[in-house]
Coordinates of C-alpha atoms in Angstrom, one line a residue:
X113 CA 99.9 148.3 69.9
X114 CA 99.6 144.7 68.2
X115 CA 101.7 143.0 71.6
X116 CA 98.7 144.7 73.6
X117 CA 95.7 142.4 72.2
X118 CA 94.2 139.7 74.4
X119 CA 97.6 140.0 76.9
X120 CA 96.0 139.5 80.4
X121 CA 94.1 136.9 79.0
X122 CA 96.4 135.0 77.8
X123 CA 98.3 135.5 80.9
X124 CA 95.6 134.2 83.0
X125 CA 95.3 130.7 81.0
X126 CA 99.4 130.4 81.5
X127 CA 99.3 130.6 84.9
X128 CA 96.2 128.0 84.9
X129 CA 98.2 125.7 82.6
X130 CA 101.1 126.5 85.1
X131 CA 99.3 125.9 88.7
X132 CA 98.2 122.9 86.5
X133 CA 100.9 121.4 86.0
X134 CA 102.4 121.8 90.0
X135 CA 99.2 120.4 91.0
X136 CA 99.8 117.5 88.7
X137 CA 103.3 117.2 89.9
X138 CA 102.5 116.5 93.2
X139 CA 101.0 113.1 92.6
X140 CA 104.7 112.4 92.9
X141 CA 105.1 112.7 96.7
X142 CA 101.4 111.9 97.6
X143 CA 102.3 108.6 95.9
X144 CA 105.7 108.4 97.7
X145 CA 103.2 108.9 100.7
X146 CA 101.3 105.8 99.8
X147 CA 104.5 103.7 99.3
X148 CA 105.5 104.6 102.9
X149 CA 102.0 103.9 104.4
X150 CA 101.7 100.5 102.4
X151 CA 105.4 100.0 104.1
X152 CA 104.6 100.8 107.5
X153 CA 101.2 98.6 107.2
X154 CA 103.4 95.3 106.1
X155 CA 105.7 96.1 109.0
X156 CA 102.7 96.1 111.3
X157 CA 101.7 92.7 109.6
X158 CA 105.1 91.1 110.0
X159 CA 104.9 91.9 113.9
X160 CA 101.2 90.5 113.9
X161 CA 102.5 87.3 112.1
X162 CA 105.5 87.0 115.0
X163 CA 103.4 87.6 117.7
X164 CA 100.1 84.9 116.0
X165 CA 103.2 82.1 115.3
X166 CA 103.8 82.3 119.3
X167 CA 100.5 83.4 121.1
X168 CA 97.9 81.9 117.8
X169 CA 96.8 82.9 115.1
X170 CA 92.7 82.9 113.5
X171 CA 91.1 79.4 115.6
X172 CA 89.2 77.4 113.1
X173 CA 87.5 74.5 115.9
X174 CA 86.8 71.7 114.0
X175 CA 85.1 68.4 115.5
X176 CA 84.5 66.4 117.4
X177 CA 84.4 63.7 114.2
X178 CA 84.0 60.4 115.5
X179 CA 86.1 57.7 113.3
X180 CA 84.7 54.2 112.8
X181 CA 87.5 52.2 111.7
X182 CA 86.1 49.1 109.7
X183 CA 87.5 45.9 107.6
X184 CA 86.8 46.2 104.1
X185 CA 87.0 42.3 102.7
X186 CA 88.7 41.1 99.6
X187 CA 87.2 41.6 96.3
X188 CA 89.4 39.2 94.5
X189 CA 91.9 36.3 94.6
X190 CA 94.9 38.7 94.5
X191 CA 93.4 41.1 96.5
X192 CA 93.8 41.8 100.5
X193 CA 91.3 42.9 103.3
X194 CA 92.1 46.7 104.2
X195 CA 90.9 48.7 106.5
X196 CA 88.6 52.2 105.5
X197 CA 86.9 54.5 107.8
X198 CA 83.4 55.8 108.7
X199 CA 83.2 59.6 109.8
X200 CA 80.3 60.2 112.5
X201 CA 78.9 63.8 113.2
X202 CA 77.5 64.6 116.3
X203 CA 73.0 64.2 116.7
X204 CA 73.6 67.8 119.0
X205 CA 76.6 70.1 119.1
X206 CA 76.3 72.7 121.8
X207 CA 79.2 75.6 122.2
X208 CA 79.3 78.3 124.9
X209 CA 82.1 80.3 124.7
X210 CA 83.7 83.5 126.4
X211 CA 86.1 85.5 124.2
X212 CA 88.7 87.9 126.4
X213 CA 90.5 90.6 123.9
X214 CA 93.5 92.6 124.8
X215 CA 96.1 94.5 123.0
X216 CA 99.7 92.9 122.6
X217 CA 102.4 95.5 120.9
X218 CA 105.8 95.4 120.1
X219 CA 107.6 99.0 119.0
X220 CA 105.2 101.0 117.6
X221 CA 102.8 98.5 115.9
X222 CA 99.9 96.9 117.7
X223 CA 98.1 93.7 117.1
X224 CA 94.6 92.5 118.5
X225 CA 94.5 88.6 120.4
X226 CA 92.4 86.9 122.9
X227 CA 91.8 84.2 125.2
X228 CA 88.8 81.9 124.2
X229 CA 87.2 79.7 126.8
X230 CA 84.6 77.1 125.5
X231 CA 82.5 74.7 126.9
X232 CA 81.6 72.1 124.2
X233 CA 78.8 68.6 124.9
X234 CA 76.9 67.0 122.4
X235 CA 75.6 63.5 121.5
X236 CA 76.9 60.9 119.0
X237 CA 74.3 58.6 117.3
X238 CA 75.5 55.3 115.8
X239 CA 74.9 55.9 111.9
X240 CA 72.9 54.1 109.7
X241 CA 74.7 50.9 108.6
X242 CA 72.4 50.0 105.7
X243 CA 72.7 53.2 104.0
X244 CA 76.5 53.3 104.6
X245 CA 76.4 49.3 102.9
X246 CA 78.4 48.5 105.9
X247 CA 78.5 45.6 108.0
X248 CA 78.3 46.4 112.1
X249 CA 80.5 42.8 112.8
X250 CA 83.3 44.6 110.4
X251 CA 83.6 47.7 112.7
X252 CA 86.7 47.3 114.7
X253 CA 84.7 48.9 117.9
X254 CA 88.2 49.0 120.2
X255 CA 89.5 51.1 117.5
X256 CA 87.1 54.1 117.8
X257 CA 88.5 57.3 117.9
X258 CA 87.3 61.2 117.7
X259 CA 89.2 64.1 115.9
X260 CA 89.2 67.6 117.1
X261 CA 90.7 70.0 114.4
X262 CA 92.7 73.1 115.8
X263 CA 94.3 75.5 113.7
X264 CA 97.1 77.0 115.9
X265 CA 98.2 74.1 118.4
X266 CA 100.3 76.0 120.7
X267 CA 97.2 78.5 121.4
X268 CA 95.8 75.6 123.7
X269 CA 96.0 76.6 127.5
X270 CA 94.5 73.6 129.3
X271 CA 94.9 70.1 129.7
X272 CA 92.0 68.5 128.0
X273 CA 89.6 66.3 129.5
X274 CA 87.1 64.6 127.2
X275 CA 84.5 62.8 128.5
X276 CA 82.6 60.3 126.6
X277 CA 79.1 58.6 128.8
X278 CA 80.9 59.9 131.8
X279 CA 84.0 58.5 131.5
X280 CA 87.2 59.9 130.9
X281 CA 88.8 59.1 127.4
X282 CA 92.7 59.4 126.1
X283 CA 93.9 62.9 124.3
X284 CA 96.8 62.4 122.3
X285 CA 98.7 65.3 120.5
X286 CA 98.1 65.3 116.9
X287 CA 95.5 63.7 114.3
X288 CA 95.8 60.5 112.8
X289 CA 95.7 60.5 109.0
X290 CA 92.6 62.0 107.3
X291 CA 91.5 64.4 104.4
X292 CA 89.7 67.0 106.3
X293 CA 91.4 68.1 109.6
X294 CA 95.5 68.5 109.3
X295 CA 96.2 70.0 112.5
X296 CA 94.2 69.0 116.0
X297 CA 94.0 66.0 118.8
X298 CA 93.1 62.5 118.3
X299 CA 91.1 60.8 121.3
X300 CA 91.0 56.8 121.7
X301 CA 87.5 55.9 122.2
X302 CA 86.8 52.6 122.2
X303 CA 82.8 52.0 122.0
X304 CA 80.7 49.2 123.0
X305 CA 78.4 48.2 120.1
X306 CA 75.5 47.6 122.4
X307 CA 74.8 51.2 122.7
X308 CA 73.6 53.8 120.0
X309 CA 74.6 56.7 122.0
X310 CA 77.1 58.3 123.2
X311 CA 77.0 61.6 125.0
X312 CA 80.4 63.8 125.0
X313 CA 81.9 66.9 126.7
X314 CA 85.1 68.9 127.2
X315 CA 86.3 72.1 127.6
X316 CA 89.2 73.8 125.6
X317 CA 91.0 77.2 126.1
X318 CA 92.2 78.8 122.9
X319 CA 94.4 81.5 122.6
X320 CA 94.0 83.2 119.2
X321 CA 94.3 86.5 117.2
X322 CA 92.2 88.6 114.6
X323 CA 89.1 86.1 114.5
X324 CA 87.4 82.4 115.6
X325 CA 85.6 80.1 113.9
X326 CA 83.9 76.5 114.9
X327 CA 82.1 74.2 112.4
X328 CA 78.4 73.8 113.1
X329 CA 78.8 70.0 112.6
X330 CA 75.8 68.5 114.8
X331 CA 72.3 67.6 112.9
X332 CA 71.3 70.5 115.2
X333 CA 73.8 73.0 116.7
X334 CA 72.9 75.8 119.1
X335 CA 76.3 78.0 119.5
X336 CA 77.0 80.9 121.3
X337 CA 79.8 83.6 122.0
X338 CA 80.2 86.2 124.2
X339 CA 83.0 89.2 124.6
X340 CA 84.0 91.9 125.9
X341 CA 85.0 93.3 122.9
X342 CA 82.6 95.4 120.8
X343 CA 84.7 96.4 117.6
X344 CA 83.6 92.7 115.5
X345 CA 82.4 91.5 112.3
X346 CA 80.7 88.1 112.4
X347 CA 81.5 86.3 109.6
X348 CA 81.5 82.6 107.9
X349 CA 78.5 80.9 106.1
X350 CA 75.7 82.0 109.0
X351 CA 75.0 84.8 110.6
X352 CA 73.9 85.1 114.1
X353 CA 70.1 84.3 114.6
X354 CA 70.3 86.9 117.5
X355 CA 73.4 89.1 118.5
X356 CA 73.9 92.4 120.9
X357 CA 76.7 94.8 120.6
X358 CA 77.1 97.8 122.9
X359 CA 80.0 99.6 124.6
X360 CA 80.4 96.5 127.2
X361 CA 81.0 93.9 124.0
X362 CA 79.1 91.8 121.9
X363 CA 76.8 88.6 122.6
X364 CA 75.6 86.5 119.2
X365 CA 74.2 83.3 119.3
X366 CA 73.5 80.5 116.0
X367 CA 71.2 78.5 115.4
X368 CA 72.1 75.9 112.7
X369 CA 70.7 72.7 111.2
X370 CA 72.1 69.7 109.3
X371 CA 69.8 71.1 106.2
X372 CA 71.6 74.2 105.9
X373 CA 74.7 72.6 105.2
X374 CA 75.7 70.5 101.7
X375 CA 77.1 67.8 103.4
X376 CA 75.6 64.5 105.7
X377 CA 76.2 63.2 109.2
X378 CA 78.6 60.3 108.2
X379 CA 80.6 59.2 105.1
X380 CA 82.9 56.6 104.1
X381 CA 85.9 59.1 102.4
X382 CA 86.5 62.3 101.7
X383 CA 84.3 65.2 102.6
X384 CA 85.7 68.6 101.5
X385 CA 82.8 70.2 102.3
X386 CA 83.2 70.2 106.1
X387 CA 85.8 72.5 106.8
X388 CA 85.1 75.5 104.7
X389 CA 81.5 75.4 106.4
X390 CA 81.9 77.3 109.7
X391 CA 80.7 80.4 111.6
X392 CA 82.7 83.1 113.6
X393 CA 83.8 86.5 114.6
X394 CA 86.5 88.9 113.4
X395 CA 88.1 90.8 115.9
X396 CA 89.2 94.4 114.7
X397 CA 90.6 97.3 116.3
X398 CA 87.9 100.2 116.8
X399 CA 89.7 102.3 113.8
X400 CA 92.6 101.2 111.8
X401 CA 94.9 104.1 111.4
X402 CA 96.8 102.8 108.5
X403 CA 93.5 102.2 106.4
X404 CA 91.8 105.9 107.4
X405 CA 95.5 107.7 106.2
X406 CA 95.6 105.7 103.1
X407 CA 91.8 106.9 103.0
X408 CA 92.6 110.1 103.6
X409 CA 95.4 110.8 100.9
X410 CA 92.9 109.4 98.0
X411 CA 91.6 112.9 98.3
X412 CA 95.1 114.7 98.6
X413 CA 94.7 115.5 94.6
X414 CA 91.8 117.3 95.1
X415 CA 92.8 118.8 98.2
X416 CA 95.6 120.5 96.4
X417 CA 93.2 121.4 93.3
X418 CA 90.8 123.0 95.6
X419 CA 93.2 125.2 97.6
X420 CA 94.9 126.3 94.2
X421 CA 91.3 127.6 92.9
X422 CA 90.8 129.6 96.1
X423 CA 94.6 131.1 95.8
X424 CA 94.1 131.7 92.4
X425 CA 90.6 133.6 92.4
X426 CA 91.8 135.9 95.5
X427 CA 94.7 136.8 92.8
X428 CA 92.3 137.1 89.8
X429 CA 89.8 139.5 92.0
X430 CA 92.4 141.3 94.3
X431 CA 94.8 142.2 91.6
X432 CA 97.7 140.2 93.6
X433 CA 100.2 138.0 92.0
X434 CA 101.4 135.3 93.5
X435 CA 104.5 133.3 92.1
X436 CA 103.9 129.4 91.1
X437 CA 107.2 128.8 93.9
X438 CA 104.2 130.3 96.1
X439 CA 101.9 127.5 95.0
X440 CA 104.6 124.5 95.4
X441 CA 105.1 125.5 98.5
X442 CA 101.4 125.8 100.1
X443 CA 100.4 122.4 98.0
X444 CA 103.8 120.8 100.0
X445 CA 102.4 121.8 103.4
X446 CA 99.4 119.9 102.0
X447 CA 101.1 117.0 101.4
X448 CA 103.4 117.2 104.3
X449 CA 99.9 116.8 106.5
X450 CA 99.5 113.3 105.4
X451 CA 103.5 112.4 106.5
X452 CA 102.3 113.8 109.6
X453 CA 99.2 112.1 110.2
X454 CA 101.0 108.6 109.8
X455 CA 104.1 109.4 111.8
X456 CA 101.7 110.5 114.9
X457 CA 99.0 108.3 115.0
X458 CA 101.4 105.8 115.6
X459 CA 102.1 106.7 118.9
X460 CA 98.6 108.5 119.3
X461 CA 94.8 108.2 118.2
X462 CA 93.9 108.8 115.2
X463 CA 91.5 110.9 116.1
X464 CA 93.8 113.3 118.0
X465 CA 96.9 112.9 115.4
X466 CA 94.6 114.0 112.6
X467 CA 93.6 117.2 114.5
X468 CA 97.4 117.9 115.6
X469 CA 98.3 117.4 112.2
X470 CA 95.7 119.5 110.5
X471 CA 96.0 122.4 113.0
X472 CA 100.2 122.4 112.2
X473 CA 99.0 122.6 108.8
X474 CA 96.4 125.5 108.6
X475 CA 98.4 127.6 110.8
X476 CA 101.2 127.0 108.4
X477 CA 99.7 127.9 105.2
X478 CA 97.5 130.8 107.2
X479 CA 100.9 132.4 108.5
X480 CA 102.3 131.9 104.7
X481 CA 99.4 133.7 103.5
X482 CA 99.7 136.7 105.6
X483 CA 103.0 137.2 103.9
X484 CA 100.9 136.7 100.8
X485 CA 98.0 138.4 100.8
X486 CA 99.1 141.4 103.4
X487 CA 95.6 141.6 103.6
X488 CA 94.3 140.2 107.5
X489 CA 90.5 139.6 106.0
X490 CA 92.1 137.4 103.3
X491 CA 94.6 135.6 105.5
X492 CA 91.5 134.9 107.9
X493 CA 89.2 133.3 105.3
X494 CA 92.2 131.6 103.6
X495 CA 92.5 130.0 107.6
X496 CA 88.7 129.3 107.7
X497 CA 89.1 127.7 104.5
X498 CA 91.5 125.3 105.6
X499 CA 90.0 124.3 108.4
X500 CA 86.8 123.7 106.9
X501 CA 88.5 121.7 104.6
X502 CA 90.4 119.6 106.9
X503 CA 86.6 118.3 109.2
X504 CA 84.9 118.2 105.9
X505 CA 87.6 115.4 105.5
X506 CA 87.3 114.0 109.0
X507 CA 84.0 113.5 108.3
X508 CA 84.0 112.0 104.8
X509 CA 86.5 109.4 106.8
X510 CA 84.0 108.4 109.5
X511 CA 81.4 108.0 107.1
X512 CA 82.7 104.9 105.2
X513 CA 79.4 103.9 103.2
X514 CA 78.5 107.5 102.6
X515 CA 82.2 108.8 101.7
X516 CA 81.3 108.5 97.7
X517 CA 78.2 110.8 98.4
X518 CA 79.7 113.0 100.8
X519 CA 82.4 113.6 98.4
X520 CA 80.9 114.2 95.1
X521 CA 78.5 116.6 97.1
X522 CA 81.3 118.7 98.3
X523 CA 83.1 118.8 94.7
X524 CA 79.6 119.5 93.8
X525 CA 79.2 122.8 96.1
X526 CA 82.8 123.3 95.2
X527 CA 82.4 123.7 91.8
X528 CA 78.9 126.0 92.6
X529 CA 80.9 128.0 94.6
X530 CA 83.6 129.1 92.1
X531 CA 81.0 129.8 89.5
X532 CA 78.9 131.8 91.4
X533 CA 82.3 134.1 92.6
X534 CA 83.2 134.3 88.8
X535 CA 79.8 135.1 87.4
X536 CA 80.6 138.7 86.7
X537 CA 83.9 138.3 85.2
X538 CA 84.1 139.4 81.4
X539 CA 87.1 137.1 80.6
X540 CA 87.4 139.0 77.4
X541 CA 87.3 142.5 78.2
X542 CA 91.0 143.0 78.6
X543 CA 91.3 141.6 75.0
X544 CA 88.4 143.6 73.5
X545 CA 90.1 146.8 75.5
X546 CA 93.2 145.9 73.9
X547 CA 91.7 145.5 70.5
X548 CA 90.3 148.5 70.4
X549 CA 93.3 150.8 71.3
X550 CA 94.7 149.4 68.7

């Protein structure tokens, strides 16, 4: 009789250990799926980079910046005079732009590109020479020029006419040597020492992708951007003063003043603070299928554990035995769901892909449960449970900021249900019976 003592209880714990090991083993294919998602995401990034290289990447408009070359006198007998530069930013700077976004694709991968039409105007005022310790007679007024920074030159799609005080100025490709702008245009703007203020305006059409940024270089800045694309995030050092986002797109306005930034309006030498001080928008797809799939995979082990718990409860309460291989096959179906989701989402929308993958997985597990339980009610309950599980996961995926809260509540409820179902189980009953029969 000794061998009967606690035999059933020991078998239950052995089954728990075996099922637990099976759940841990499934971490291996889950990790492989995560690697597959990262690989596909990297392939999409390579396609985006390839399209951006030809179309234009994230554009950053800097300027115009007025440059005044001046002659620095020799400080000793052995030294010679040399040319230095005064950099002057506009007093007023205004930009109105419209951004038209569209999807481009190559093979299975898509990228988001745009074309921006910008109207830029403003006014330069000559600097305070005494504050710069400069003699205006040493300035080479005829050699003055303006720099405009454009990150991706291939994205310029119009003939630029830079108008200063009503006169068109000569626009040259590339920028003259400076420490602020590495790519862009140079405009020769010979100045008249008798004129203190210079109005300017120009239009520029830029192709780009992902984001668009502008430097608020004026003493006073008013920048307005509109688009028919409504999935955006406002980024940079300044948030919009006013913005509206609806189904028709977005409309945002920035009002920035010189005291909002950490650099002056005119200087000599380097200015490392100019280019990093920017504002703009990032254009995004409404749903990033790879990011959403990766987020769903994070819940895979929880899904497997909860499903195993339900199967184990059925096995415990109905006195039916479920083989570890059957647990393994069910967990394999749950893992396969994520591969289906990834593959289908590359052809269809994420929502529809999720519906198809979840329906196929639920149907497969429910049909297989029929052969295990041989009970219509238990099979139907299993189908309802799997369906509820996928509905709950989809809700979590939609609630990005509340995902942790929803997940924690779900696990708490699941544990409460398990505890409620097992509240009347006498785990030592069979062991005690075995001891009494000795």
